[in-house]
Structure formats: C-alpha cells, structure tokens
PDB file of C-alpha atoms in Angstrom:
ATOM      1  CA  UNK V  30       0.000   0.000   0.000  1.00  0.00           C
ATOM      2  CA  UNK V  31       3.067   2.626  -0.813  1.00  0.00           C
ATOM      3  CA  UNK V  32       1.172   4.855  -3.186  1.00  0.00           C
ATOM      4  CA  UNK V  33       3.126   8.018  -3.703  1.00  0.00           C
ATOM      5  CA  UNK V  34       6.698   7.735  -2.150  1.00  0.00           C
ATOM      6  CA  UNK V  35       8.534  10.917  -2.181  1.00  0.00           C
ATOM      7  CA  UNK V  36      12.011  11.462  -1.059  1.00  0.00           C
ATOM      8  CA  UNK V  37      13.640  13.066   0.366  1.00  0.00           C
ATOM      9  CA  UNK V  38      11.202  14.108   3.614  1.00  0.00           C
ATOM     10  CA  UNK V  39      13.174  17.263   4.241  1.00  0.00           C
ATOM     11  CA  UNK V  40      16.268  18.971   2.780  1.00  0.00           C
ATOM     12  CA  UNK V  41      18.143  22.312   3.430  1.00  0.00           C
ATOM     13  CA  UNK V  42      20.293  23.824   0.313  1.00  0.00           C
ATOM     14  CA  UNK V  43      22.288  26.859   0.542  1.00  0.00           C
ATOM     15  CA  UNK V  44      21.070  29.303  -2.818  1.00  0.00           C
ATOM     16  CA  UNK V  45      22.528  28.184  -5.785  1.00  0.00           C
ATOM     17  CA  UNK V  46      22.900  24.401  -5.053  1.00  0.00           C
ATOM     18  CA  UNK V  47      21.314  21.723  -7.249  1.00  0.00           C
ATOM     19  CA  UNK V  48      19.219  18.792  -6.155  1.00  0.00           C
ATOM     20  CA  UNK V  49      16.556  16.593  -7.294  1.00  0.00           C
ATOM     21  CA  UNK V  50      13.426  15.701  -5.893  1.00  0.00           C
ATOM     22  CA  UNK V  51      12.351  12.141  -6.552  1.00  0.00           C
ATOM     23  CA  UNK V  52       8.439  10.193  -7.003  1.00  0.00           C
ATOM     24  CA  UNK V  53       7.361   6.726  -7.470  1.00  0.00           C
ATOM     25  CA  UNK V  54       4.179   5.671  -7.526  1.00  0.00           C
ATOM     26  CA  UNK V  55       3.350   1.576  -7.560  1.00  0.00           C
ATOM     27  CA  UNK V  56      -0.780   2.517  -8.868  1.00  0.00           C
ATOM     28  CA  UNK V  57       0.322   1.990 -12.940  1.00  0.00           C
ATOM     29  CA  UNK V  58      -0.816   5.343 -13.318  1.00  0.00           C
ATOM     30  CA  UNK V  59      -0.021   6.884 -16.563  1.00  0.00           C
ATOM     31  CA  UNK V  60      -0.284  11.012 -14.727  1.00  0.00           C
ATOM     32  CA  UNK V  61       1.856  12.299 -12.616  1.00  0.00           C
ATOM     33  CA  UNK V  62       1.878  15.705 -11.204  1.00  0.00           C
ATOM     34  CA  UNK V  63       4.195  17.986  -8.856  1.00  0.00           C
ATOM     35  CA  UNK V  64       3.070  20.626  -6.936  1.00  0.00           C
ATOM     36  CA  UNK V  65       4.230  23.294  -4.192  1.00  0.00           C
ATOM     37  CA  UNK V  66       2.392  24.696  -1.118  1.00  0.00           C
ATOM     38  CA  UNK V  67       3.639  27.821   0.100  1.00  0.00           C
ATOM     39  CA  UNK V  68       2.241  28.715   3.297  1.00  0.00           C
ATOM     40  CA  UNK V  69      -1.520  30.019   3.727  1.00  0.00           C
ATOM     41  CA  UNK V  70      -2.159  29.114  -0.375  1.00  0.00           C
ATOM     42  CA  UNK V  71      -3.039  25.932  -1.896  1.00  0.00           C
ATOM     43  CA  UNK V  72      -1.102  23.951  -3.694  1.00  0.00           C
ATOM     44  CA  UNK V  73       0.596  25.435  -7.019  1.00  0.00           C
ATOM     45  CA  UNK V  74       0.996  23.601 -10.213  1.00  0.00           C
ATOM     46  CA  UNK V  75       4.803  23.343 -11.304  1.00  0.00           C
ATOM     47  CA  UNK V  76       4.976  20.535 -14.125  1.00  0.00           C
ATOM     48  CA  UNK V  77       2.659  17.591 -14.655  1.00  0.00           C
ATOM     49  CA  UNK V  78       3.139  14.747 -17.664  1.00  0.00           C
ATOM     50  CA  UNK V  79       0.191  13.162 -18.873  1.00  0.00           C
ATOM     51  CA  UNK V  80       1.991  10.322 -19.991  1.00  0.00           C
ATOM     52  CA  UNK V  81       5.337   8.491 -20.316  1.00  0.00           C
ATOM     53  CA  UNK V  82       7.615  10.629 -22.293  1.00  0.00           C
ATOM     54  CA  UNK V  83       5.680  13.716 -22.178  1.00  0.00           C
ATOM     55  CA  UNK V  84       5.650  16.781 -20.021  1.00  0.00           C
ATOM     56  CA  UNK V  85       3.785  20.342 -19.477  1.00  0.00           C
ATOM     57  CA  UNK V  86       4.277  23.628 -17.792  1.00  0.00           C
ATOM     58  CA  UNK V  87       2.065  24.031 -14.800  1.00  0.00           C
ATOM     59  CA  UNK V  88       1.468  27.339 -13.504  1.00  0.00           C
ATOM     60  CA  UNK V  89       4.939  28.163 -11.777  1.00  0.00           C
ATOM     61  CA  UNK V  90       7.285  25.953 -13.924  1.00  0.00           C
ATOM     62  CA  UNK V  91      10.416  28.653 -13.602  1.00  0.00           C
ATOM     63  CA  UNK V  92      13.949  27.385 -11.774  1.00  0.00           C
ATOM     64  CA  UNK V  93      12.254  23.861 -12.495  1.00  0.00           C
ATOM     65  CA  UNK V  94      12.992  21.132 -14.781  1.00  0.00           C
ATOM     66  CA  UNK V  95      11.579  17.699 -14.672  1.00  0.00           C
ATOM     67  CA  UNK V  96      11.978  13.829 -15.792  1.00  0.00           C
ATOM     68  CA  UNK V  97       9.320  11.680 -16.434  1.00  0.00           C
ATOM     69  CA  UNK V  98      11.894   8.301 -15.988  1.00  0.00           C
ATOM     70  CA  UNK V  99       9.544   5.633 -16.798  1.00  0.00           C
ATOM     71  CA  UNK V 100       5.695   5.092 -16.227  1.00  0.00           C
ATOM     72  CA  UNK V 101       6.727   4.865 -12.325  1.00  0.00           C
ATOM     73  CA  UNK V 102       8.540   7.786 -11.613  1.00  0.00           C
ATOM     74  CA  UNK V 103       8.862  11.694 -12.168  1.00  0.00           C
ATOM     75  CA  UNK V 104      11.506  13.745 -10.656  1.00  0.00           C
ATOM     76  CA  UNK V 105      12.171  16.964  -9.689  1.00  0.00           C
ATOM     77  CA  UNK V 106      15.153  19.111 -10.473  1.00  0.00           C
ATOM     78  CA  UNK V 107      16.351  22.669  -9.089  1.00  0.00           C
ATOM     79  CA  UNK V 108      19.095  23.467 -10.886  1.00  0.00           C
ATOM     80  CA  UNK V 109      20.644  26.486  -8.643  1.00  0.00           C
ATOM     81  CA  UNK V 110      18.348  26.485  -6.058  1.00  0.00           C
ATOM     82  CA  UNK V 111      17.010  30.410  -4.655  1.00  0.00           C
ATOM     83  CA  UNK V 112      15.178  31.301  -1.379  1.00  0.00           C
ATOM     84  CA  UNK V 113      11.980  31.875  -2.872  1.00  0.00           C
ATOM     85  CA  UNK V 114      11.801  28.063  -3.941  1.00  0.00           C
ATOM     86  CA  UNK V 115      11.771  27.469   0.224  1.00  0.00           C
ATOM     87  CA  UNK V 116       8.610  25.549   0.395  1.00  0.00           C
ATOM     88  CA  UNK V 117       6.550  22.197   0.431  1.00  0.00           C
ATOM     89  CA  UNK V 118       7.015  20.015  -2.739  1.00  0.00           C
ATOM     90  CA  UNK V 119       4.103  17.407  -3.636  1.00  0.00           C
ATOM     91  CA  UNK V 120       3.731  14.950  -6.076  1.00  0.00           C
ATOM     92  CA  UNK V 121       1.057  13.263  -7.165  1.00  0.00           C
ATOM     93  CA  UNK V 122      -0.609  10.634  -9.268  1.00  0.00           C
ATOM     94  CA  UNK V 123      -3.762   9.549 -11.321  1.00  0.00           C
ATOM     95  CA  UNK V 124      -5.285   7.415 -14.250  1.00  0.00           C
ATOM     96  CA  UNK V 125      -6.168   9.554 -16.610  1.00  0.00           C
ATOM     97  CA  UNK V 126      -8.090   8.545 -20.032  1.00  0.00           C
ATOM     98  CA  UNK V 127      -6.232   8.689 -23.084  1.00  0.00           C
ATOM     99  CA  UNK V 128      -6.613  12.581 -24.724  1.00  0.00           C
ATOM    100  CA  UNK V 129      -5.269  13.610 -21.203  1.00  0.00           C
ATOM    101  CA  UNK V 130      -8.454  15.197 -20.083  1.00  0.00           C
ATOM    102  CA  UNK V 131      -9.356  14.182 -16.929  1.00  0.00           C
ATOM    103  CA  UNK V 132     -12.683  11.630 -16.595  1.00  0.00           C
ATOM    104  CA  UNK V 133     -15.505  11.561 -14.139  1.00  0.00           C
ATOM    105  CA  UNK V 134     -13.340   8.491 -12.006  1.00  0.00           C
ATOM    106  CA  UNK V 135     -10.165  10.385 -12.275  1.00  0.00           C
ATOM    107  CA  UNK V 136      -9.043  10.858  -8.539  1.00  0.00           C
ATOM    108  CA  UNK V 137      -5.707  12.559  -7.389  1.00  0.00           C
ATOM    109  CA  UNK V 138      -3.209  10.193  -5.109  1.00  0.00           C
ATOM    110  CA  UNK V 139      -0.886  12.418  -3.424  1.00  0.00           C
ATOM    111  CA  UNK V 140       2.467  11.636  -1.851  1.00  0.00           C
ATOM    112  CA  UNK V 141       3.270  12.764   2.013  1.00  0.00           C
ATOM    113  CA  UNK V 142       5.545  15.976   0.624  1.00  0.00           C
ATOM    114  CA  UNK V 143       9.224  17.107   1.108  1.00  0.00           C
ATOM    115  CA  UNK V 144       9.970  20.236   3.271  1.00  0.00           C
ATOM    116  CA  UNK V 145      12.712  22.553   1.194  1.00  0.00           C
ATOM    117  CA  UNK V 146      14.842  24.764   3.080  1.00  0.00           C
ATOM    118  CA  UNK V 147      17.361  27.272   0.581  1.00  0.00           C
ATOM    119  CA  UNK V 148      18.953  29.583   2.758  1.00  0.00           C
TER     120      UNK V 148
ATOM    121  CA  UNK I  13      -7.874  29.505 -16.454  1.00  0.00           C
ATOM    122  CA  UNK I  14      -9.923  27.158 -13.849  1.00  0.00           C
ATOM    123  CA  UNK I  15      -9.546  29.704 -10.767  1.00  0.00           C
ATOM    124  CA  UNK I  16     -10.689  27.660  -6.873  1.00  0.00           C
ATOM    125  CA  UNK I  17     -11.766  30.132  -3.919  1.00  0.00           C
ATOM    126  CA  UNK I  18     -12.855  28.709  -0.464  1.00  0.00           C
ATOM    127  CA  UNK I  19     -14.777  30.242   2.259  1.00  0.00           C
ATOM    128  CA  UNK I  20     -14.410  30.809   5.020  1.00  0.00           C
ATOM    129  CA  UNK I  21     -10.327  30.763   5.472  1.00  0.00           C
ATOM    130  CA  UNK I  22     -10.600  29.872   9.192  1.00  0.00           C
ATOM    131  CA  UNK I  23     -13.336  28.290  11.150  1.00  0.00           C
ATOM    132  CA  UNK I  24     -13.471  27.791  15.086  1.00  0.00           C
ATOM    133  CA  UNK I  25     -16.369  25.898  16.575  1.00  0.00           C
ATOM    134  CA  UNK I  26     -17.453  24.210  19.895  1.00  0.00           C
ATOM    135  CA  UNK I  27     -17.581  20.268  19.070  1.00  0.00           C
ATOM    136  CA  UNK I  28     -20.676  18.655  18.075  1.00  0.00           C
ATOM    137  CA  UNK I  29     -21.654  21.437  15.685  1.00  0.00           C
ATOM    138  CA  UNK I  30     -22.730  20.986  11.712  1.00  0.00           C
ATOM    139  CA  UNK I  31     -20.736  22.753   9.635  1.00  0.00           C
ATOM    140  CA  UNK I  32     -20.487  23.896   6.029  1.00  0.00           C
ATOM    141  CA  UNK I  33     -17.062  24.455   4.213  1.00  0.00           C
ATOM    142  CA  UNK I  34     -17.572  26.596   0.850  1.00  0.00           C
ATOM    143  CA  UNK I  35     -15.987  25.954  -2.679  1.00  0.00           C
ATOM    144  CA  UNK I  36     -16.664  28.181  -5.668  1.00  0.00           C
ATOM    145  CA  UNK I  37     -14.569  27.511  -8.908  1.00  0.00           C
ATOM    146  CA  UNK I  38     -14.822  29.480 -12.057  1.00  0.00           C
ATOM    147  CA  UNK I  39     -15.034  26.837 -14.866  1.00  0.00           C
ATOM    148  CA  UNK I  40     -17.582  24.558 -14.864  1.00  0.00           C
ATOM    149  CA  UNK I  41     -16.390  22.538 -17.980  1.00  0.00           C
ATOM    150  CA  UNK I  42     -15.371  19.817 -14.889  1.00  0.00           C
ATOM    151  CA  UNK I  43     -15.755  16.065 -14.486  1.00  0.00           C
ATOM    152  CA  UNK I  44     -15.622  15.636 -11.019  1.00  0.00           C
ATOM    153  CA  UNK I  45     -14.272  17.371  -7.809  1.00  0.00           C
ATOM    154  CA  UNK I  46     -12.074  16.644  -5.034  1.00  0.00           C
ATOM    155  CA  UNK I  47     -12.235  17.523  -1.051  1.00  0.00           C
ATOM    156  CA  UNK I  48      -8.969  16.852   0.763  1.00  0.00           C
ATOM    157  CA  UNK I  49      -8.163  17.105   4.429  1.00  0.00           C
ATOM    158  CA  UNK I  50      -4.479  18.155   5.524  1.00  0.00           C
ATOM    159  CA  UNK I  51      -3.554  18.070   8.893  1.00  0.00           C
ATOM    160  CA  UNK I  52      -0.204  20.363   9.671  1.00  0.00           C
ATOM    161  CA  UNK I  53       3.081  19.019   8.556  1.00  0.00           C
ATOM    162  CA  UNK I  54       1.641  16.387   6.134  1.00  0.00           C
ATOM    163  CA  UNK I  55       0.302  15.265   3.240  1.00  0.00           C
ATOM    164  CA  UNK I  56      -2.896  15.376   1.747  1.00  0.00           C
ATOM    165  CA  UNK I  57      -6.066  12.887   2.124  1.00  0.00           C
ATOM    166  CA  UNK I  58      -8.147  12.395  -0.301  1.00  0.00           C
ATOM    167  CA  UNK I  59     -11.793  12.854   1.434  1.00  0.00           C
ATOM    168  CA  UNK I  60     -14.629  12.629  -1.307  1.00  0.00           C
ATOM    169  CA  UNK I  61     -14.604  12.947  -4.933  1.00  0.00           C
ATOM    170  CA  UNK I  62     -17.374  13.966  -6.446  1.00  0.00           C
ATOM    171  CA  UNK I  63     -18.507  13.304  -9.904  1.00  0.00           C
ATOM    172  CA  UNK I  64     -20.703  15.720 -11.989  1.00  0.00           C
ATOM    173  CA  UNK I  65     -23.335  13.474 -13.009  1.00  0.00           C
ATOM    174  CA  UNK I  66     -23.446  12.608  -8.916  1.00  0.00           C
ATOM    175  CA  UNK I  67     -23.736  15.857  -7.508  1.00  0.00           C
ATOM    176  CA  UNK I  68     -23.895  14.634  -4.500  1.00  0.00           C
ATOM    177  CA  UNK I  69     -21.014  12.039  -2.047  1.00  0.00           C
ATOM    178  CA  UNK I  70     -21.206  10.951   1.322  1.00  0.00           C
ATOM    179  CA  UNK I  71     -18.529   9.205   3.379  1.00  0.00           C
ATOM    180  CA  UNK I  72     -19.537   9.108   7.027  1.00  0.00           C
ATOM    181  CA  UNK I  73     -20.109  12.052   8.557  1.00  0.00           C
ATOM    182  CA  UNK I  74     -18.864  13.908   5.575  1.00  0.00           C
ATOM    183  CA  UNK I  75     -21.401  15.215   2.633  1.00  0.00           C
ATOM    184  CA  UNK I  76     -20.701  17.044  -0.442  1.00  0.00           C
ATOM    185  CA  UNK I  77     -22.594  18.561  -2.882  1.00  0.00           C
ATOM    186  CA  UNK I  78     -21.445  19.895  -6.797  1.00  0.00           C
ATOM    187  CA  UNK I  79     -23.667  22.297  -8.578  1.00  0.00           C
ATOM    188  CA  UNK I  80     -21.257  22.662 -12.004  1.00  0.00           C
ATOM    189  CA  UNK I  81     -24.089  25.302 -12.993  1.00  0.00           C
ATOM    190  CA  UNK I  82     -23.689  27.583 -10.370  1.00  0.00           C
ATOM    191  CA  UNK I  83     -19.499  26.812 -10.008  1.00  0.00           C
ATOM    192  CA  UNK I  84     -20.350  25.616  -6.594  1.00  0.00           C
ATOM    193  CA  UNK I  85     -19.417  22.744  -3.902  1.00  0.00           C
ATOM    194  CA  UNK I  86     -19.769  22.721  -0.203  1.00  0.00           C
ATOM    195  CA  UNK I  87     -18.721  20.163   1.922  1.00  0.00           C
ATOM    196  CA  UNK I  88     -21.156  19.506   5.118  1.00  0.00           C
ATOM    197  CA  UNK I  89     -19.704  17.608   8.899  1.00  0.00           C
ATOM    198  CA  UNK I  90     -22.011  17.248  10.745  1.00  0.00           C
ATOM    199  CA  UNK I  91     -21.146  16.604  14.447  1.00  0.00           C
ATOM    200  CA  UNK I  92     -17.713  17.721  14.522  1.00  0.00           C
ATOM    201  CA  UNK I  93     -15.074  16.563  16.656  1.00  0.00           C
ATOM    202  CA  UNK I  94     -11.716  17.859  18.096  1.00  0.00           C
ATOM    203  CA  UNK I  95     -10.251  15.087  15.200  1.00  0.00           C
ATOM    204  CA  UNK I  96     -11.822  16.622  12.443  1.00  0.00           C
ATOM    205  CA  UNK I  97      -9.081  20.114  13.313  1.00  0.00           C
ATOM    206  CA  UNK I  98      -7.101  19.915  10.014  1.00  0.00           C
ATOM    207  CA  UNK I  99      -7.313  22.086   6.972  1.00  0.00           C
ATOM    208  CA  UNK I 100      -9.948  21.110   4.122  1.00  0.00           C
ATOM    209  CA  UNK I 101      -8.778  21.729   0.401  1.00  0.00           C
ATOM    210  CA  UNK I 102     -11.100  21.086  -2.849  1.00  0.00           C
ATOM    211  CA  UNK I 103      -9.658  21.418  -6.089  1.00  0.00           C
ATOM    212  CA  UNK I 104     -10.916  20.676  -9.808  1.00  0.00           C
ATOM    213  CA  UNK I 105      -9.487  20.388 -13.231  1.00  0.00           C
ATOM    214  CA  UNK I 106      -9.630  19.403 -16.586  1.00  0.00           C
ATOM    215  CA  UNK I 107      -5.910  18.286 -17.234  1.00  0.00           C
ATOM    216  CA  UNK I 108      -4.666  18.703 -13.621  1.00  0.00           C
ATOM    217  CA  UNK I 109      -6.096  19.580 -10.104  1.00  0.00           C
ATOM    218  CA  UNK I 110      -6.285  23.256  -9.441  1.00  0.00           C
ATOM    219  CA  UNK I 111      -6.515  24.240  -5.724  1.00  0.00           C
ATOM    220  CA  UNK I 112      -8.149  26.474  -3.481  1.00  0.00           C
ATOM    221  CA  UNK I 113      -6.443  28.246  -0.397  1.00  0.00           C
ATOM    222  CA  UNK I 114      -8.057  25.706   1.996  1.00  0.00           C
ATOM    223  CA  UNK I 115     -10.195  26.124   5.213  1.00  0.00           C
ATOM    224  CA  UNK I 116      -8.505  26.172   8.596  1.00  0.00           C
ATOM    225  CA  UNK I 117     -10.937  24.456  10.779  1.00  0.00           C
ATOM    226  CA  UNK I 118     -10.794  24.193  14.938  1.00  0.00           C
ATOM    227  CA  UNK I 119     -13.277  22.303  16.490  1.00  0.00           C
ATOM    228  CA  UNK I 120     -12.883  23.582  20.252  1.00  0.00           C
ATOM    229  CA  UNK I 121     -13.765  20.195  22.462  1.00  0.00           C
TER     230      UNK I 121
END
C-alpha cells in the first residue's frame, strides 16, 4: 500500500545548489503531477506529464525542470536552487483517459511531501 | 484559467456542531471534484470525490454537494469533533487539479 513515495522528507540547500526531488508511484498510473504549497495558499501547479515521455508547464514551472523516468517515476530538479523556492514540494498521481483530459473516475493520489529549506 | 476560492479561510467551533465548508470555482467545464483534508506538517487525504453526473457524495459524517451550474461545492460535517481540526482543500481540473487556499478548521472540544 506505498502509493506516492517521495524522497527526500526534508532537505536544506544553501542558494545556488542543485538537487533533485524524486516520485514513485506503484498505482500503474499513466499522470503524474508535482506541486508546491507555500504557506496560507493551496497547492501550485509546477509541471505535470500526462503520460510516459511527455511533459507540461504548470502554472509556476520557472527554476524547475523535470523527468518523467519511466511510467513509475517523475523527478524533480532545481538546478541552482534560490530562497523563494523554500517551500513544500508534492507529487502526485492519477489514471487519466487517453486525450489527457481528466474523466468523471479520475481521482488525485498524493504523496506525504518534502519540506525545502534554501537559505 | 480554472480559478478555486474557499470560504471561510478559518473556522473555530465548539464540538458537536454541523458545519459547512464553501468551494466556488470558475469553470464549470469539470468532471468531477475533489475535497482533501491536511492536517499540519503532512500530506494530503483524499476525502470525497465527487462526480458531476453525482452531484452529491457521502462518506460518514462527511457530505458534499457539486452544482457545475452555479461553479459551486460545499462540503457539510455534521457533528464535529476535536479530530476533524485539520485544513480542508477542494480542487478541480480538466488536465490537472487546481486548488483552493483551503479552510482552517478548529473544532474547540
């Protein structure tokens, strides 16, 4: 019953370092998502892919790339990390029907987060 | 651009009181939508999705309702409890979940 696995839990960078934020999920779900939650909003969009081998800007893609590695997993990278990326990082999952629009059954899985620090 | 708001931010209430949580979204080209609870420091829990042709899930103690017409949801508890003091998020898409700020509920025991 793993679901979403995210690691790291918790990471401090000093600005400009690199690091990469890694998701599985063990659902077969051909979406994956990664978000950010910055305190008192909601979560943000940063980069989702639809499928296996594809990837979209979300609504706050910039200082972000990511890798869709295989159907299981979907990393995160910051590439020279700044203060204003301090926040939570999600990622999430779901079956979505081919076209990439979501369906009446399509539910959200979401993994427990990772808490970045960039001082 | 799907846009989520929630009302009220906060909530404080004496236990064993029914309570309604407010969702508004601003397109209603949607399939379904989704109520999450968060408690502090964690992830989120997926509550109650809702699909359009439903319009209305119950789990529990837990009811919501989706009017796509109006761009509405609301999420009832009814007799609240000191456990149900987390934050309550709904969110809606097309391609990908868009949130909402999230209601901050204390139930006082």
């Amino acid at each position: 019953n793993a679901g979403v696995t995210q690691t790291p839990k918790f990471q401090v960078l000093k600005t400009g370092q690199s690091m990469t934020l890694q998701c599985a999920q063990d659902m077969n779900h051909n979406s994956m998502y990664w978000y950010r939650q910055d305190p008192g909003m909601g979560l943000r969009l940063i980069y989702y892919s639809a499928s296996e081998g594809t990837t979209d800007k979300g609504e706050v893609p910039n200082g972000y790339n990511v890798s869709r590695l295989n159907k299981r997993e979907f990393s995160l990278r910051l590439e020279s990390a700044a203060p204003s990326q301090t926040s939570v990082y999600f990622c999430a999952s779901s079956e979505v029907p081919i076209g990439g629009v979501w369906g009446m059954n399509t539910e959200a899985f979401f993994g427990q987060g990772t808490r970045l620090t960039v001082v | 651009k799907q846009e989520v708001t929630q009302i009220p931010a906060a909530l404080s209430v004496p236990e064993g009181e029914n309570l309604v949580l407010n969702c508004s979204f601003t397109d209603s080209a949607i399939y379904n939508l989704q109520w999450f609870r968060q408690d502090p420091g964690k992830g989120l829990t997926s509550l109650l999705l809702i699909q359009s042709s439903q319009r209305e899930q119950t789990s529990g103690r837990l009811n919501a309702s989706l009017d796509k017409s109006s761009g509405r949801s609301t999420l009832y508890i009814a007799a609240s409890q000191p456990g149900d003091s987390a934050t309550y998020l709904c969110a809606t898409g097309r391609r990908a979940l868009t949130f909402g700020s999230g209601t901050r509920l204390q139930v006082q025991p």
